[in-house]
PDB file of C-alpha atoms in Angstrom:
ATOM      1  CA  MET A   8       0.039  -0.007  -0.028  1.00 45.00           C
ATOM      2  CA  THR A   9       1.382   3.392  -0.880  1.00 49.00           C
ATOM      3  CA  ALA A  10       0.600   6.837   0.493  1.00 49.00           C
ATOM      4  CA  ASP A  11      -1.631   9.305  -1.319  1.00 51.00           C
ATOM      5  CA  SER A  12       0.794  11.999  -2.465  1.00 56.00           C
ATOM      6  CA  SER A  13      -1.856  14.748  -1.749  1.00 63.00           C
ATOM      7  CA  ALA A  14      -2.309  13.594   1.875  1.00 69.00           C
ATOM      8  CA  PRO A  15      -0.106  15.119   4.606  1.00 80.00           C
ATOM      9  CA  GLN A  16       2.758  12.894   5.671  1.00 92.00           C
ATOM     10  CA  ARG A  17       2.040  10.946   8.879  1.00 97.00           C
ATOM     11  CA  THR A  18       4.885  10.297  11.310  1.00 98.00           C
ATOM     12  CA  ALA A  19       5.138   7.648  14.049  1.00 98.00           C
ATOM     13  CA  ASN A  20       7.793   6.616  16.583  1.00 98.00           C
ATOM     14  CA  VAL A  21       8.449   3.060  17.780  1.00 98.00           C
ATOM     15  CA  ILE A  22      10.493   2.590  20.890  1.00 98.00           C
ATOM     16  CA  GLY A  23      11.771  -1.017  21.014  1.00 98.00           C
ATOM     17  CA  LEU A  24      12.428  -2.738  17.683  1.00 98.00           C
ATOM     18  CA  GLY A  25      11.876  -6.320  18.525  1.00 96.00           C
ATOM     19  CA  LEU A  26       9.219  -8.598  17.105  1.00 96.00           C
ATOM     20  CA  ILE A  27       6.158  -6.496  18.005  1.00 97.00           C
ATOM     21  CA  GLY A  28       7.748  -3.044  17.675  1.00 98.00           C
ATOM     22  CA  GLY A  29       9.390  -3.984  14.363  1.00 98.00           C
ATOM     23  CA  SER A  30       6.069  -5.396  13.049  1.00 97.00           C
ATOM     24  CA  ILE A  31       4.267  -2.214  13.998  1.00 98.00           C
ATOM     25  CA  ALA A  32       6.998  -0.125  12.367  1.00 98.00           C
ATOM     26  CA  LEU A  33       6.963  -2.037   9.109  1.00 98.00           C
ATOM     27  CA  GLY A  34       3.188  -2.067   9.069  1.00 98.00           C
ATOM     28  CA  LEU A  35       2.995   1.667   9.400  1.00 98.00           C
ATOM     29  CA  ARG A  36       5.821   2.188   6.890  1.00 97.00           C
ATOM     30  CA  GLN A  37       4.001   0.028   4.335  1.00 97.00           C
ATOM     31  CA  ARG A  38       0.905   2.223   4.872  1.00 97.00           C
ATOM     32  CA  GLY A  39       2.870   5.357   3.988  1.00 97.00           C
ATOM     33  CA  TRP A  40       3.905   6.559   7.383  1.00 98.00           C
ATOM     34  CA  VAL A  41       7.446   7.968   8.083  1.00 98.00           C
ATOM     35  CA  VAL A  42       8.634   5.785  10.976  1.00 98.00           C
ATOM     36  CA  HIS A  43      11.252   6.734  13.436  1.00 98.00           C
ATOM     37  CA  GLY A  44      12.630   3.968  15.701  1.00 98.00           C
ATOM     38  CA  ASP A  45      14.601   3.698  18.838  1.00 97.00           C
ATOM     39  CA  ASP A  46      16.198   0.707  20.552  1.00 98.00           C
ATOM     40  CA  THR A  47      18.698   0.159  23.307  1.00 96.00           C
ATOM     41  CA  SER A  48      20.766  -1.819  20.831  1.00 97.00           C
ATOM     42  CA  VAL A  49      22.431   0.423  18.185  1.00 97.00           C
ATOM     43  CA  ALA A  50      22.973  -2.603  16.022  1.00 97.00           C
ATOM     44  CA  THR A  51      19.230  -3.450  16.103  1.00 98.00           C
ATOM     45  CA  ALA A  52      18.350   0.096  15.109  1.00 98.00           C
ATOM     46  CA  ASP A  53      20.918   0.074  12.340  1.00 98.00           C
ATOM     47  CA  THR A  54      19.536  -3.253  11.116  1.00 98.00           C
ATOM     48  CA  ALA A  55      15.978  -1.862  11.167  1.00 98.00           C
ATOM     49  CA  VAL A  56      17.078   1.028   8.852  1.00 98.00           C
ATOM     50  CA  ARG A  57      19.043  -1.269   6.566  1.00 98.00           C
ATOM     51  CA  ARG A  58      16.061  -3.632   6.242  1.00 97.00           C
ATOM     52  CA  GLU A  59      13.779  -0.666   5.592  1.00 97.00           C
ATOM     53  CA  ILE A  60      11.660  -1.329   8.709  1.00 98.00           C
ATOM     54  CA  ILE A  61      12.109   2.220   9.893  1.00 98.00           C
ATOM     55  CA  HIS A  62      13.222   5.366   8.110  1.00 98.00           C
ATOM     56  CA  HIS A  63      15.186   7.109  10.847  1.00 98.00           C
ATOM     57  CA  ILE A  64      16.828   6.243  14.166  1.00 98.00           C
ATOM     58  CA  GLY A  65      15.644   8.300  17.137  1.00 98.00           C
ATOM     59  CA  LEU A  66      12.373   9.918  18.076  1.00 98.00           C
ATOM     60  CA  ALA A  67      10.519  12.528  16.074  1.00 98.00           C
ATOM     61  CA  PRO A  68       9.325  15.064  18.631  1.00 98.00           C
ATOM     62  CA  ASP A  69       6.197  16.009  16.614  1.00 97.00           C
ATOM     63  CA  ALA A  70       5.149  12.356  15.718  1.00 98.00           C
ATOM     64  CA  GLU A  71       1.447  11.696  15.666  1.00 98.00           C
ATOM     65  CA  ILE A  72       1.827   8.559  17.740  1.00 98.00           C
ATOM     66  CA  THR A  73       4.546   6.785  19.674  1.00 98.00           C
ATOM     67  CA  PHE A  74       4.383   3.023  20.295  1.00 98.00           C
ATOM     68  CA  VAL A  75       6.380   1.724  23.262  1.00 98.00           C
ATOM     69  CA  ALA A  76       7.324  -1.877  22.645  1.00 98.00           C
ATOM     70  CA  VAL A  77       9.895  -2.693  25.242  1.00 97.00           C
ATOM     71  CA  PRO A  78      10.166  -5.354  27.986  1.00 95.00           C
ATOM     72  CA  VAL A  79       7.531  -4.975  30.707  1.00 93.00           C
ATOM     73  CA  LEU A  80       9.860  -3.712  33.370  1.00 94.00           C
ATOM     74  CA  ALA A  81      10.953  -0.809  31.108  1.00 96.00           C
ATOM     75  CA  VAL A  82       7.518   0.190  29.807  1.00 97.00           C
ATOM     76  CA  THR A  83       6.682   2.851  32.414  1.00 97.00           C
ATOM     77  CA  HIS A  84      10.021   4.633  32.036  1.00 97.00           C
ATOM     78  CA  GLN A  85       9.772   4.636  28.230  1.00 98.00           C
ATOM     79  CA  VAL A  86       6.157   5.763  28.248  1.00 97.00           C
ATOM     80  CA  LYS A  87       7.172   8.663  30.490  1.00 97.00           C
ATOM     81  CA  ARG A  88      10.106   9.449  28.180  1.00 98.00           C
ATOM     82  CA  ALA A  89       7.816   9.453  25.144  1.00 98.00           C
ATOM     83  CA  LEU A  90       5.364  11.770  26.897  1.00 97.00           C
ATOM     84  CA  SER A  91       8.145  14.206  27.802  1.00 98.00           C
ATOM     85  CA  GLU A  92       9.958  14.050  24.438  1.00 98.00           C
ATOM     86  CA  THR A  93       7.071  14.049  21.992  1.00 98.00           C
ATOM     87  CA  THR A  94       3.743  15.828  21.558  1.00 97.00           C
ATOM     88  CA  GLY A  95       1.459  13.208  19.978  1.00 97.00           C
ATOM     89  CA  ALA A  96      -0.379  10.189  21.394  1.00 97.00           C
ATOM     90  CA  VAL A  97       1.514   7.531  23.251  1.00 97.00           C
ATOM     91  CA  THR A  98       0.588   3.887  23.617  1.00 97.00           C
ATOM     92  CA  ASP A  99       2.384   0.716  24.718  1.00 97.00           C
ATOM     93  CA  VAL A 100       2.147  -2.970  23.849  1.00 97.00           C
ATOM     94  CA  GLY A 101       3.001  -4.444  27.220  1.00 94.00           C
ATOM     95  CA  SER A 102       1.100  -7.370  28.650  1.00 91.00           C
ATOM     96  CA  VAL A 103       0.867  -5.927  32.187  1.00 90.00           C
ATOM     97  CA  LYS A 104      -1.164  -2.705  32.429  1.00 89.00           C
ATOM     98  CA  ALA A 105      -1.751  -1.791  36.106  1.00 89.00           C
ATOM     99  CA  ALA A 106       1.629  -0.100  36.862  1.00 90.00           C
ATOM    100  CA  VAL A 107       1.975   1.790  33.643  1.00 92.00           C
ATOM    101  CA  CYS A 108      -1.635   2.996  33.611  1.00 89.00           C
ATOM    102  CA  THR A 109      -1.368   4.134  37.234  1.00 90.00           C
ATOM    103  CA  GLU A 110       1.985   5.879  36.877  1.00 91.00           C
ATOM    104  CA  CYS A 111       1.290   7.434  33.423  1.00 91.00           C
ATOM    105  CA  ASP A 112      -2.174   8.948  33.958  1.00 88.00           C
ATOM    106  CA  ASN A 113      -1.787  11.461  31.154  1.00 93.00           C
ATOM    107  CA  PRO A 114      -4.481  12.534  28.623  1.00 95.00           C
ATOM    108  CA  ARG A 115      -2.054  11.549  25.737  1.00 96.00           C
ATOM    109  CA  PHE A 116      -1.472   7.992  26.939  1.00 96.00           C
ATOM    110  CA  VAL A 117      -3.605   4.968  26.095  1.00 96.00           C
ATOM    111  CA  GLY A 118      -2.314   1.615  27.284  1.00 95.00           C
ATOM    112  CA  GLY A 119      -2.520  -1.266  24.898  1.00 96.00           C
ATOM    113  CA  HIS A 120      -1.684  -4.852  24.237  1.00 96.00           C
ATOM    114  CA  PRO A 121      -1.918  -6.676  20.888  1.00 96.00           C
ATOM    115  CA  MET A 122      -2.825 -10.372  21.134  1.00 94.00           C
ATOM    116  CA  ALA A 123      -0.358 -11.355  18.443  1.00 92.00           C
ATOM    117  CA  GLY A 124       3.101 -12.788  18.132  1.00 87.00           C
ATOM    118  CA  SER A 125       5.246 -15.405  16.438  1.00 85.00           C
ATOM    119  CA  GLU A 126       7.577 -18.194  17.276  1.00 82.00           C
ATOM    120  CA  LEU A 127      10.340 -16.094  15.725  1.00 84.00           C
ATOM    121  CA  ASP A 128      12.293 -13.501  17.663  1.00 85.00           C
ATOM    122  CA  GLY A 129      13.343  -9.891  17.059  1.00 92.00           C
ATOM    123  CA  LEU A 130      13.658  -8.327  13.630  1.00 94.00           C
ATOM    124  CA  ASP A 131      13.900 -11.825  12.045  1.00 92.00           C
ATOM    125  CA  GLY A 132      10.247 -12.367  12.836  1.00 94.00           C
ATOM    126  CA  VAL A 133       8.896  -8.977  11.792  1.00 95.00           C
ATOM    127  CA  ALA A 134       5.656  -9.285   9.833  1.00 95.00           C
ATOM    128  CA  PRO A 135       3.550  -6.237   8.863  1.00 93.00           C
ATOM    129  CA  GLU A 136       0.477  -8.523   8.612  1.00 94.00           C
ATOM    130  CA  MET A 137       0.956  -9.871  12.168  1.00 96.00           C
ATOM    131  CA  PHE A 138      -2.000  -7.892  13.484  1.00 97.00           C
ATOM    132  CA  ASN A 139      -4.501  -8.784  10.811  1.00 96.00           C
ATOM    133  CA  GLY A 140      -7.568 -10.082  12.635  1.00 96.00           C
ATOM    134  CA  ALA A 141      -5.836  -9.929  16.045  1.00 96.00           C
ATOM    135  CA  VAL A 142      -7.522  -8.474  19.113  1.00 97.00           C
ATOM    136  CA  TRP A 143      -5.673  -5.358  20.319  1.00 97.00           C
ATOM    137  CA  VAL A 144      -6.820  -4.359  23.780  1.00 97.00           C
ATOM    138  CA  LEU A 145      -6.637  -0.673  24.610  1.00 96.00           C
ATOM    139  CA  THR A 146      -6.822   0.374  28.340  1.00 94.00           C
ATOM    140  CA  PRO A 147      -7.339   4.174  28.516  1.00 89.00           C
ATOM    141  CA  VAL A 148      -6.278   5.818  31.761  1.00 82.00           C
ATOM    142  CA  ALA A 149      -8.690   7.770  33.924  1.00 81.00           C
ATOM    143  CA  HIS A 150      -7.833  11.115  32.290  1.00 83.00           C
ATOM    144  CA  ALA A 151      -7.379   9.830  28.754  1.00 85.00           C
ATOM    145  CA  ASP A 152      -8.546  12.199  26.071  1.00 91.00           C
ATOM    146  CA  ASP A 153     -11.427  10.795  24.019  1.00 93.00           C
ATOM    147  CA  GLN A 154      -9.835  12.045  20.807  1.00 95.00           C
ATOM    148  CA  THR A 155      -6.502  10.329  21.774  1.00 95.00           C
ATOM    149  CA  LEU A 156      -8.316   7.050  22.326  1.00 95.00           C
ATOM    150  CA  ALA A 157     -10.090   7.423  18.943  1.00 96.00           C
ATOM    151  CA  ASP A 158      -6.826   8.311  17.237  1.00 97.00           C
ATOM    152  CA  VAL A 159      -4.893   5.375  18.698  1.00 97.00           C
ATOM    153  CA  SER A 160      -7.816   3.064  17.876  1.00 97.00           C
ATOM    154  CA  ALA A 161      -7.790   4.245  14.224  1.00 98.00           C
ATOM    155  CA  VAL A 162      -4.060   3.604  13.821  1.00 98.00           C
ATOM    156  CA  VAL A 163      -4.318   0.176  15.471  1.00 98.00           C
ATOM    157  CA  ARG A 164      -7.324  -0.666  13.180  1.00 98.00           C
ATOM    158  CA  SER A 165      -5.253   0.406  10.189  1.00 98.00           C
ATOM    159  CA  LEU A 166      -2.777  -2.335  11.087  1.00 98.00           C
ATOM    160  CA  GLY A 167      -5.577  -4.851  10.708  1.00 97.00           C
ATOM    161  CA  ALA A 168      -6.392  -5.357  14.364  1.00 97.00           C
ATOM    162  CA  GLU A 169      -9.804  -5.470  16.150  1.00 97.00           C
ATOM    163  CA  VAL A 170      -9.803  -2.970  18.970  1.00 97.00           C
ATOM    164  CA  VAL A 171     -11.330  -3.858  22.330  1.00 96.00           C
ATOM    165  CA  ALA A 172     -11.333  -1.170  25.077  1.00 92.00           C
ATOM    166  CA  LEU A 173     -11.127  -2.442  28.628  1.00 90.00           C
ATOM    167  CA  SER A 174     -10.475  -0.688  31.972  1.00 80.00           C
TER     168      SER A 174
END
């Protein structure tokens, strides 16, 4: 799928370029988004650029959305980082929601968790169609903005997922 040249360019960030983060990045890229990616491993980020999974290394401060796809114990820190370094919506893909939703009660944050995966690991398992037909749970925080929830839902749906909102 290619982008409509008359449409404004959409930009996304992905923090954590493993299996899920890489699949989100590639899925968005294939839908015409400019994707910035960040990973604790410089080699992984370089590989993601070389394999055309992301366009740029680092975060775009004005990105429309930032996905945080890091190990569970790092999620809260990276969500807070995304909220402080960017201006758009922020969501995560962690399987545990209570801590991050309690500590990141910000109108721009919507917790999330896609029910998808693969037996493969890291960038070797990246698949832009991974979310086709998958349930993607969104867990908006108490002060979540309705428009932010709608925007995150729309992006997730564009990746082929079925959105379910739960507290």
